[in-house]
Coordinates of C-alpha atoms and ligand atoms in Angstrom, one line a residue:
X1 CA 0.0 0.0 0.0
X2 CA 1.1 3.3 -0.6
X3 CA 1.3 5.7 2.1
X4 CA 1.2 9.1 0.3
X5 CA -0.9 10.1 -2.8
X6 CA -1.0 12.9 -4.7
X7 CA -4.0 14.6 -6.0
X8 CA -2.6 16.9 -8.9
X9 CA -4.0 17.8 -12.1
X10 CA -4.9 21.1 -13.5
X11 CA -6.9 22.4 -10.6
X12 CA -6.6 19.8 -8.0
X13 CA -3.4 19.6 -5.5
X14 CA -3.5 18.0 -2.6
X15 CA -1.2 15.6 -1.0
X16 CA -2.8 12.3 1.3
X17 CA -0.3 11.0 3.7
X18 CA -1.6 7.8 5.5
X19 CA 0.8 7.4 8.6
X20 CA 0.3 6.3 12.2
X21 CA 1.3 8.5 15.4
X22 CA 2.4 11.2 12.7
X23 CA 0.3 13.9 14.2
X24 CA 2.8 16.0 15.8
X25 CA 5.5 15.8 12.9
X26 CA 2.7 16.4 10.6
X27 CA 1.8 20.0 12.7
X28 CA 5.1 21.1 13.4
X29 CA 6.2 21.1 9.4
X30 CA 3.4 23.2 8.8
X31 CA 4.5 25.6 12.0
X32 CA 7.6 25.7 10.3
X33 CA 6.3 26.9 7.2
X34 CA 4.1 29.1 8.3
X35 CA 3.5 32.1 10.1
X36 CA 0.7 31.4 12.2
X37 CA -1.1 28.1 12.9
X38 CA -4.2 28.2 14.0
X39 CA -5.6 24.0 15.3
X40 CA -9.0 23.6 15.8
X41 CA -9.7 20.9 17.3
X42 CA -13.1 18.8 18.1
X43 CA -13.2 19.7 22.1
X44 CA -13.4 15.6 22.7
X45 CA -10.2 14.5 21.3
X46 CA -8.3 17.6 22.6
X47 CA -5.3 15.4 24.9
X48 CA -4.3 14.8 20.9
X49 CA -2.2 17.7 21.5
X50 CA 0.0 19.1 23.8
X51 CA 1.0 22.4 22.1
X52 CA -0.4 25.2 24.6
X53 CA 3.4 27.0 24.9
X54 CA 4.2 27.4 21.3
X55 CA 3.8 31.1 20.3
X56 CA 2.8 30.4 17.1
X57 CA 0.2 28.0 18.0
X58 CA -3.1 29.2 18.8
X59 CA -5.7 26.5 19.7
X60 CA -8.9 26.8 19.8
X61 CA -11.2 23.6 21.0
X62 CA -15.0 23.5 19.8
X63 CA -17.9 20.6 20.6
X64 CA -18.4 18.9 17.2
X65 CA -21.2 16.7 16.3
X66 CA -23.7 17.6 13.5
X67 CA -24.6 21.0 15.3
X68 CA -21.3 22.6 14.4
X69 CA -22.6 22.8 11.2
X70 CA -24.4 26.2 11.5
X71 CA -24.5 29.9 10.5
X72 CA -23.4 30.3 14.5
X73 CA -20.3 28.7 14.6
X74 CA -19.4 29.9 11.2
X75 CA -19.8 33.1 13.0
X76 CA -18.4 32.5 16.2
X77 CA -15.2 31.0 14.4
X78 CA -14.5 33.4 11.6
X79 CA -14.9 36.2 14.3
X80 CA -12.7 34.6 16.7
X81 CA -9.9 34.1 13.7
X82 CA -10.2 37.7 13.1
X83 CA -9.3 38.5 16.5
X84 CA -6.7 36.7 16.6
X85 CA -4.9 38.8 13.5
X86 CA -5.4 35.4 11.3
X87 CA -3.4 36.6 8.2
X88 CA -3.0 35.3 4.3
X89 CA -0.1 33.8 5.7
X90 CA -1.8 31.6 8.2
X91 CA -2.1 28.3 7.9
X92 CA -5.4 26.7 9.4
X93 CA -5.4 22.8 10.3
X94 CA -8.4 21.1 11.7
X95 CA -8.2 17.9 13.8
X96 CA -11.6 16.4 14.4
X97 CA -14.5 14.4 12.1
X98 CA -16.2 15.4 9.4
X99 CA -18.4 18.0 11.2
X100 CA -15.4 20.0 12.0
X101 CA -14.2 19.0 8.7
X102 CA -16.9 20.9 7.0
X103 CA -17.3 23.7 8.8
X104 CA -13.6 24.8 9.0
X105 CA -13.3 24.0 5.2
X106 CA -15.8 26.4 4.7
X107 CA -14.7 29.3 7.0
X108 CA -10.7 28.4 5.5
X109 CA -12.3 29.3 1.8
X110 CA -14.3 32.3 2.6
X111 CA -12.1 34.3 5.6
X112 CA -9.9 36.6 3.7
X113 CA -11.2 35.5 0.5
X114 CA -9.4 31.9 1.1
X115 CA -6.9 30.7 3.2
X116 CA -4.6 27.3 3.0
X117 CA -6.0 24.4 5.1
X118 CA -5.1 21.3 6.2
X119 CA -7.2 18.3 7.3
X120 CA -6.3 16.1 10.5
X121 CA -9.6 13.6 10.2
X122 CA -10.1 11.8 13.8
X123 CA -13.2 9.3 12.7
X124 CA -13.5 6.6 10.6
X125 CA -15.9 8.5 8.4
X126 CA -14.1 11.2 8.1
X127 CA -10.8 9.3 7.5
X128 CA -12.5 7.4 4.2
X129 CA -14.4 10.0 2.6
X130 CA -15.2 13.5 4.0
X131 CA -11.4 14.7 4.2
X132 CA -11.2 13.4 0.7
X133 CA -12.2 15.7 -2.2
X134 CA -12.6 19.7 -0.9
X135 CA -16.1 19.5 -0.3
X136 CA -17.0 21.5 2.7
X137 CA -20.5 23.2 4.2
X138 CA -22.7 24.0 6.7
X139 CA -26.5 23.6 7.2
X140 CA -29.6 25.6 6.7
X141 CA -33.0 25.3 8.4
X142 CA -34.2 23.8 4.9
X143 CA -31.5 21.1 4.7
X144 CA -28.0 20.1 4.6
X145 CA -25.2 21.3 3.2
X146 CA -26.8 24.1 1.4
X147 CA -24.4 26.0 2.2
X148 CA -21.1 25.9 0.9
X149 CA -17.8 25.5 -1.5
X150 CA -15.4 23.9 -3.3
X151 CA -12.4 24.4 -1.5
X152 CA -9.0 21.3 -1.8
X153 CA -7.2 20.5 1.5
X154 CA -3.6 21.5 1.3
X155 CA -2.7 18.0 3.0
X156 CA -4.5 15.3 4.2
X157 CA -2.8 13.4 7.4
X158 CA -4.8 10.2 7.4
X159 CA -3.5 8.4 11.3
X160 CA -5.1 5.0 12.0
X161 CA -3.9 5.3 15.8
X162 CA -6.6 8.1 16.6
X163 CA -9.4 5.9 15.8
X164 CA -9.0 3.7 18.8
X165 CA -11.1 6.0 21.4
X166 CA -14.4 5.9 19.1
X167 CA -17.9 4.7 19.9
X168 CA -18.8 1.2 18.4
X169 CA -21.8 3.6 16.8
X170 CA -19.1 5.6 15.2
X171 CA -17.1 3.2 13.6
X172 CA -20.1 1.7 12.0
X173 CA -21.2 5.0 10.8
X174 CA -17.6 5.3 9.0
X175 CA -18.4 1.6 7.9
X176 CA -21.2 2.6 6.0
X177 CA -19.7 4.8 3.7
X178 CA -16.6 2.4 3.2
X179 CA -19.3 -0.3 1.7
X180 CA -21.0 2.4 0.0
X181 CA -17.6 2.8 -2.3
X182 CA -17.3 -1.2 -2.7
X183 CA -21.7 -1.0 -3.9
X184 CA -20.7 1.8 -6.1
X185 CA -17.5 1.2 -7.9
X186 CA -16.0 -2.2 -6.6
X187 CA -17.5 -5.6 -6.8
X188 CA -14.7 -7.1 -5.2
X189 CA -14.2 -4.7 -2.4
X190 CA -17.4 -5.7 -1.7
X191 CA -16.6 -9.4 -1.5
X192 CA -13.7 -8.8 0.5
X193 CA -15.9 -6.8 2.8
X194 CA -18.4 -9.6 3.3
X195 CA -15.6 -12.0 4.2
X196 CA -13.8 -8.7 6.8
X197 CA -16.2 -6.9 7.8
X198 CA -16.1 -8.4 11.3
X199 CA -12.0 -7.5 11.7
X200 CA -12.5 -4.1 10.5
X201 CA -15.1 -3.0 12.7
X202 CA -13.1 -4.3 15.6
X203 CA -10.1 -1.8 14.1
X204 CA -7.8 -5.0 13.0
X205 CA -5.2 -3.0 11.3
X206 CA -4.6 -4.1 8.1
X207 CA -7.9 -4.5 7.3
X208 CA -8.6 -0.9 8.0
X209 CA -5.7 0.1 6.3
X210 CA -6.6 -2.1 2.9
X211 CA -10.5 -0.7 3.0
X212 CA -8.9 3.0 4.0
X213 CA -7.1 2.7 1.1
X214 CA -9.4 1.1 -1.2
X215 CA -12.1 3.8 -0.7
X216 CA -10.0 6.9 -0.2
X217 CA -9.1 5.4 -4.0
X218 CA -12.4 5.1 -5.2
X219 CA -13.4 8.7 -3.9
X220 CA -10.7 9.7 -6.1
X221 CA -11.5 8.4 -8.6
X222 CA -14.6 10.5 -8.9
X223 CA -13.0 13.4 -7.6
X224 CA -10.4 14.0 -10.3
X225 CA -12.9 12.8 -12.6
X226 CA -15.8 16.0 -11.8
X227 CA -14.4 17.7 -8.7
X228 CA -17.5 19.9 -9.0
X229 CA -20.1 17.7 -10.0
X230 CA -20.7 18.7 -13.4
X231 CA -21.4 15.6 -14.9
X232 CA -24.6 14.0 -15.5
X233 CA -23.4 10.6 -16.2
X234 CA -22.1 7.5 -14.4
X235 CA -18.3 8.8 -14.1
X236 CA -20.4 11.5 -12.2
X237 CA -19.3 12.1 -8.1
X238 CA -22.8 12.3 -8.1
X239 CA -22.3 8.8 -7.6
X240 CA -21.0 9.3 -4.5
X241 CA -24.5 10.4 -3.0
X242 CA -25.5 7.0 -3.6
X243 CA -28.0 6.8 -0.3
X244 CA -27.7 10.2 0.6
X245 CA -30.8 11.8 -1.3
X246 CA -33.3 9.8 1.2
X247 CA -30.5 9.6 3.9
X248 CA -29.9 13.6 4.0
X249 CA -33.8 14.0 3.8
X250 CA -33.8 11.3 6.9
X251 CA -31.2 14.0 9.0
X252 CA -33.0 16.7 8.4
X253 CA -36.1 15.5 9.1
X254 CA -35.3 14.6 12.6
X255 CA -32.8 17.6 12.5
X256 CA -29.9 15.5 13.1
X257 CA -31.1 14.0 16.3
X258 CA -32.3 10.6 16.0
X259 CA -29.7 9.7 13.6
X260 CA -25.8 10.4 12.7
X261 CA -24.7 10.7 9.5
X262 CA -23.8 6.7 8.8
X263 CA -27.3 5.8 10.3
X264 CA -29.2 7.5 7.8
X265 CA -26.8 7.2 5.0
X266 CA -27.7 2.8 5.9
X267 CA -31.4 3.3 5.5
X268 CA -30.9 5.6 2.7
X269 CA -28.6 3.4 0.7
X270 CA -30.9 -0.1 1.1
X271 CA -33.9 2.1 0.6
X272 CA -32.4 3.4 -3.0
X273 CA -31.1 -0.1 -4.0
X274 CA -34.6 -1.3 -3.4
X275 CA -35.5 1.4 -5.3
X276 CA -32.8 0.7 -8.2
X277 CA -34.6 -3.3 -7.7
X278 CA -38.6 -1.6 -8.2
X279 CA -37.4 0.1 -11.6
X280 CA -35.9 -2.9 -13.0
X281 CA -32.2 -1.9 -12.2
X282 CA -31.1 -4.0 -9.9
X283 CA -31.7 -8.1 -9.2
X284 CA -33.7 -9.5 -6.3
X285 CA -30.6 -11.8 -5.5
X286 CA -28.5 -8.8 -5.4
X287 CA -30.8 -6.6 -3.3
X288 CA -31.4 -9.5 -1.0
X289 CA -27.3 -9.7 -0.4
X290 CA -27.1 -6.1 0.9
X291 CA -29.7 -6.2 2.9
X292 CA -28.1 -9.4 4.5
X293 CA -24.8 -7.8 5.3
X294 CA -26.3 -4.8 6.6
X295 CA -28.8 -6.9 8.9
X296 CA -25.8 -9.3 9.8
X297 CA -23.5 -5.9 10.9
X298 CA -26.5 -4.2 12.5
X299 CA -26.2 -1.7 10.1
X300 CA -29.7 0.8 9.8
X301 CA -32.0 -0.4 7.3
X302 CA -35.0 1.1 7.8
X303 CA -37.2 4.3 9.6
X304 CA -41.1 5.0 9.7
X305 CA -40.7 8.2 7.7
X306 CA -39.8 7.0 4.8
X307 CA -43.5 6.1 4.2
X308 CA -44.8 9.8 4.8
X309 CA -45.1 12.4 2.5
X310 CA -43.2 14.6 4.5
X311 CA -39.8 13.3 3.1
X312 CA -40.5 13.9 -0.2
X313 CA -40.5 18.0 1.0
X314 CA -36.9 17.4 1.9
X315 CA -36.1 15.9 -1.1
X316 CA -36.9 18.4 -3.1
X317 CA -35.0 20.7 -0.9
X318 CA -31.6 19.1 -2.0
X319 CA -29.1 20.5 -4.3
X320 CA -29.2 18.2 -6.9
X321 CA -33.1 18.5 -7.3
X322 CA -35.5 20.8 -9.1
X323 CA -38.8 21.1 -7.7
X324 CA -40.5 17.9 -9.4
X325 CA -37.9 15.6 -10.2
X326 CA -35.4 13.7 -7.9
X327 CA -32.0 12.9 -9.2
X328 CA -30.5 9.5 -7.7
X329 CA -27.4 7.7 -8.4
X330 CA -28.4 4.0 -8.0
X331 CA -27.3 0.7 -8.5
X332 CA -27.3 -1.9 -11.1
X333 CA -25.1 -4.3 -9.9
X334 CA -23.0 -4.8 -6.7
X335 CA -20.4 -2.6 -7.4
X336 CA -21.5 -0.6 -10.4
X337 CA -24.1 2.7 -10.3
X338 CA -26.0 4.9 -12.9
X339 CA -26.9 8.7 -12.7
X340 CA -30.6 8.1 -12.6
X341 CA -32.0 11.8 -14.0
X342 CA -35.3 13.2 -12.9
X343 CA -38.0 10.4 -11.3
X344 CA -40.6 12.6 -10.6
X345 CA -41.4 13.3 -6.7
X346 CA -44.9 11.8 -6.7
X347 CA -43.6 8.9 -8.2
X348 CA -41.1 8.7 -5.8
X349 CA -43.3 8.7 -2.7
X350 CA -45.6 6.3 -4.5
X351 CA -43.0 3.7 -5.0
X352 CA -41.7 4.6 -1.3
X353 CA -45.2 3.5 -0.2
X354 CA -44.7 0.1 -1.9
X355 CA -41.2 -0.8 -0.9
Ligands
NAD1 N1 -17.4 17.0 2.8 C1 -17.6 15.8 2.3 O1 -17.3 15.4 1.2 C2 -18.4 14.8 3.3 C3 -18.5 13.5 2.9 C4 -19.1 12.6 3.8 C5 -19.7 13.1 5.0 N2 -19.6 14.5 5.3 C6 -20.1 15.0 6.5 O2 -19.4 14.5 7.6 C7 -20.2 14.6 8.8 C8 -20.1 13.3 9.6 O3 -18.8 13.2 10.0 P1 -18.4 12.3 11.3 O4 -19.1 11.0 11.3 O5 -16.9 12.3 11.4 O6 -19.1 13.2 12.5 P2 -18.5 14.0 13.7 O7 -17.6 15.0 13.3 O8 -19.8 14.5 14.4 O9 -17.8 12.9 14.6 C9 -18.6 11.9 15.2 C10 -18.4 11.9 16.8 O10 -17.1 11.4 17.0 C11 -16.4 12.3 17.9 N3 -15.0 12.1 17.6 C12 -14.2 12.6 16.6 N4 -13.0 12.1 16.6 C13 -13.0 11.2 17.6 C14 -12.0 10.3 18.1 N5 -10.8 10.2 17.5 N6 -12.3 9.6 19.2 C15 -13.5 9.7 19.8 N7 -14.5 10.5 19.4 C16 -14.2 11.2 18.3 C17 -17.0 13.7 17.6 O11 -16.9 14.6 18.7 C18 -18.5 13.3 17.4 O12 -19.2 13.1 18.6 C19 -21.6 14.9 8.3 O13 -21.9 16.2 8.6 C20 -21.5 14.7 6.8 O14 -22.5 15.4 6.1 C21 -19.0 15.3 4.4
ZN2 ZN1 -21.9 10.6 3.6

C-alpha cells in the first residue's frame, strides 16, 4: 500500500499521507512553514495535543457533532480568527471528524477570500471520505449542506492510531460509507468486505488500512474525474450520493437528532437499491445480499418516515433537485451505479409506499 498520494491535475493539489502517530511531525512542518497556525480541534479529542506554549500555535477547541454545522459557529469562528490577527499567511489545520471538517473547510475558503487548510480527520468516516475531495459546508434550516464550496485541502494526514477512542456507533457510521464505495464502484471490495467486515469494525489494522485505502481510491476516482459535480453521467461524483438523497432528507427531518450521518446514510442506501430493484435496475438476488450484510452488521436499514409524504419536501430541498424531479445515483449491480435523472417526486413517494 502506498502511504502518500498525490491529488494533482490542472486544478486539484493535494497531497494524502496515511501514517500512524504522525500527528505531531505532521503540525510542526506546517508551524515551520508558516507564520501562524491556527488547530482547531473537536473539544473531545483535545489530549491529541499538547502544544499550549508554542507562540505560534493558537488552539482553539470546539464541541463537534452535526450541530457545528451552522450559521453560528461559522460566525463564532470566523470572528474569533479575526481576532486573533489570522493573516493570508496563516495556515489553518483542523483535527476532528467530518463536522469540523466541513465547517472549518468552509470558513478556510471564505475568511480573507481563502486561506490554506489542512485536514487532521479523527473518525473513521471522516478518515475514508469527508477529508477526501474539498467539499465542505454548513447547514440551513431547509437542509443540509446548502451551504457551501469547493475548497481542496492543502494535505491530508490520514493516522489510523486516533481511531481507537471511538464509539462502536461511530465506527459503523464510518463503515457505512466504506461499503457504500465497494456498492458503487467495486465488486470485489465488496466481497472482501463480506468475508472482513467483522475484523475491521473491531479496528484489525490491516484490514482498515486495505479498505482506508481502497475507498479513499475510489473517492478519487470521482474526484479528479468531476471535482464539482458537473457531470450527468455515471463517471459523475454524483455517484458518491448513492444513499444520501433519502438519507440527508432522513437528518434533516429529525434535524440530526435521532440519527448520525452513517445511520441514515444505511437506511438511505438499502432504501435506494430497493428502489434501483422496483425500476428494473437491480436483481432480487443482489438486493437481498445487501440487505443481508447490513442486517448481519446491524447496520440501519429502515425508519417509519420513509412512508410519509413529509420526506419527499426534503427531497426536493436538495441540491441536486428541481422542484418535481429527484436525481438518484443507484445501483445496477454490486459494485456498479448509474446517474438516474429526474424520477418525478410523486412517483417517488408512491414507489416509497410500496417498498
Ligand atoms: N465533505 C464531504 O465530502 C463529506 C463526505 C461525507 C460526510 N460528510 C459530513 O461528515 C459529517 C459526519 O462526519 P463524522 O461522522 O466524522 O461526524 P462528527 O464530526 O460529528 O464525529 C462523530 C463523533 O465522534 C467524535 N470524535 C471525533 N473524533 C474522535 C476520536 N478520535 N475519538 C472519539 N470520538 C471522536 C465527535 O466529537 C462526534 O461526537 C456529516 O456532517 C456529513 O455530512 C462530508
Ligand atoms: Zn456521507
Amino acid at each position: 500500500m502506498q502511504n502518500k498520494l498525490f491529488i494533482k491535475n490542472k486544478k486539484l493539489n493535494t497531497e494524502i499521507l496515511i501514517k500512524k502517530n504522525h500527528i505531531s511531525k505532521f503540525i510542526n512542518d506546517i508551524v515551520k512553514n508558516n507564520e501562524k497556525v491556527f488547530c482547531i480541534i473537536d473539544s473531545k479529542i483535545r489530549k491529541y495535543l499538547n502544544y499550549n506554549k508554542q507562540k505560534k500555535i493558537k488552539i482553539i477547541s470546539i464541541k463537534c457533532g452535526e450541530k457545528v454545522k451552522t450559521f453560528d459557529k461559522y460566525k463564532y469562528l470566523t470572528e474569533k480568527l479575526i481576532k486573533t490577527n489570522v493573516n493570508r499567511k496563516s495556515a489553518i489545520i483542523a483535527i476532528g471528524g467530518g463536522t469540523l471538517g466541513d465547517l472549518v473547510g468552509f470558513v478556510s475558503s471564505t475568511l480573507l477570500r481563502g486561506l490554506d487548510f489542512y485536514l487532521i480527520p479523527t473518525t473513521l468516516l471522516s478518515q475514508v471520505d469527508s477529508s477526501i475531495g474539498g467539499k465542505n459546508g454548513i447547514n440551513t434550516s431547509d437542509g443540509k449542506n446548502l451551504l457551501g464550496t469547493f475548497h481542496q485541502p492543502k494535505k491530508v494526514l490520514i493516522d489510523i492510531s486516533v481511531l481507537n477512542s471511538l464509539t462502536k456507533k461511530e465506527i459503523r457510521s464510518g463503515y457505512v460509507e466504506i461499503i457504500k464505495h465497494a456498492l458503487i464502484k467495486d465488486y470485489s471490495f465488496f466481497c472482501w468486505l463480506e468475508e472482513n467486515t467483522k475484523r475491521l469494525l473491531n479496528l484489525d489494522k490491516s484490514v482498515l488500512e486495505k479498505a482506508i485505502y481502497k475507498s479513499i481510491m475510489i473517492k478519487l476516482f470521482y474526484v479528479i474525474k468531476d471535482e464539482k459535480e458537473f457531470l450527468l453521467n455515471n463517471n459523475s461524483r454524483a455517484m458518491l450520493n448513492f444513499g444520501h438523497t433519502i438519507g440527508h432528507a432522513i437528518e434533516s427531518h429529525y434535524n440530526y437528532k435521532k440519527f448520525n450521518h452513517g445511520e441514515a446514510i444505511a437506511i438511505g442506501m438499502v432504501t435506494e437499491a430497493k428502489i434501483s430493484n422496483y425500476l428494473g435496475l437491480l436483481s432480487n438476488n443482489e438486493l437481498e445480499r445487501i440487505i443481508k450484510h447490513f442486517t448481519k452488521y446491524k447496520l440501519k436499514i429502515f425508519d417509519k418516515v420513509l412512508k410519509n409524504k413529509i420526506l419527499i419536501r426534503y427531497l426536493s430541498k436538495d441540491k441536486k433537485n428541481t422542484l418535481d424531479n429527484i436525481n438518484f445515483s443507484l445501483i445496477d449491480k454490486i459494485g456498479s451505479s448509474i446517474f438516474y435523472k429526474k424520477l418525478n417526486k410523486n412517483k417517488v413517494y408512491k414507489i416509497l409506499k410500496k417498498i
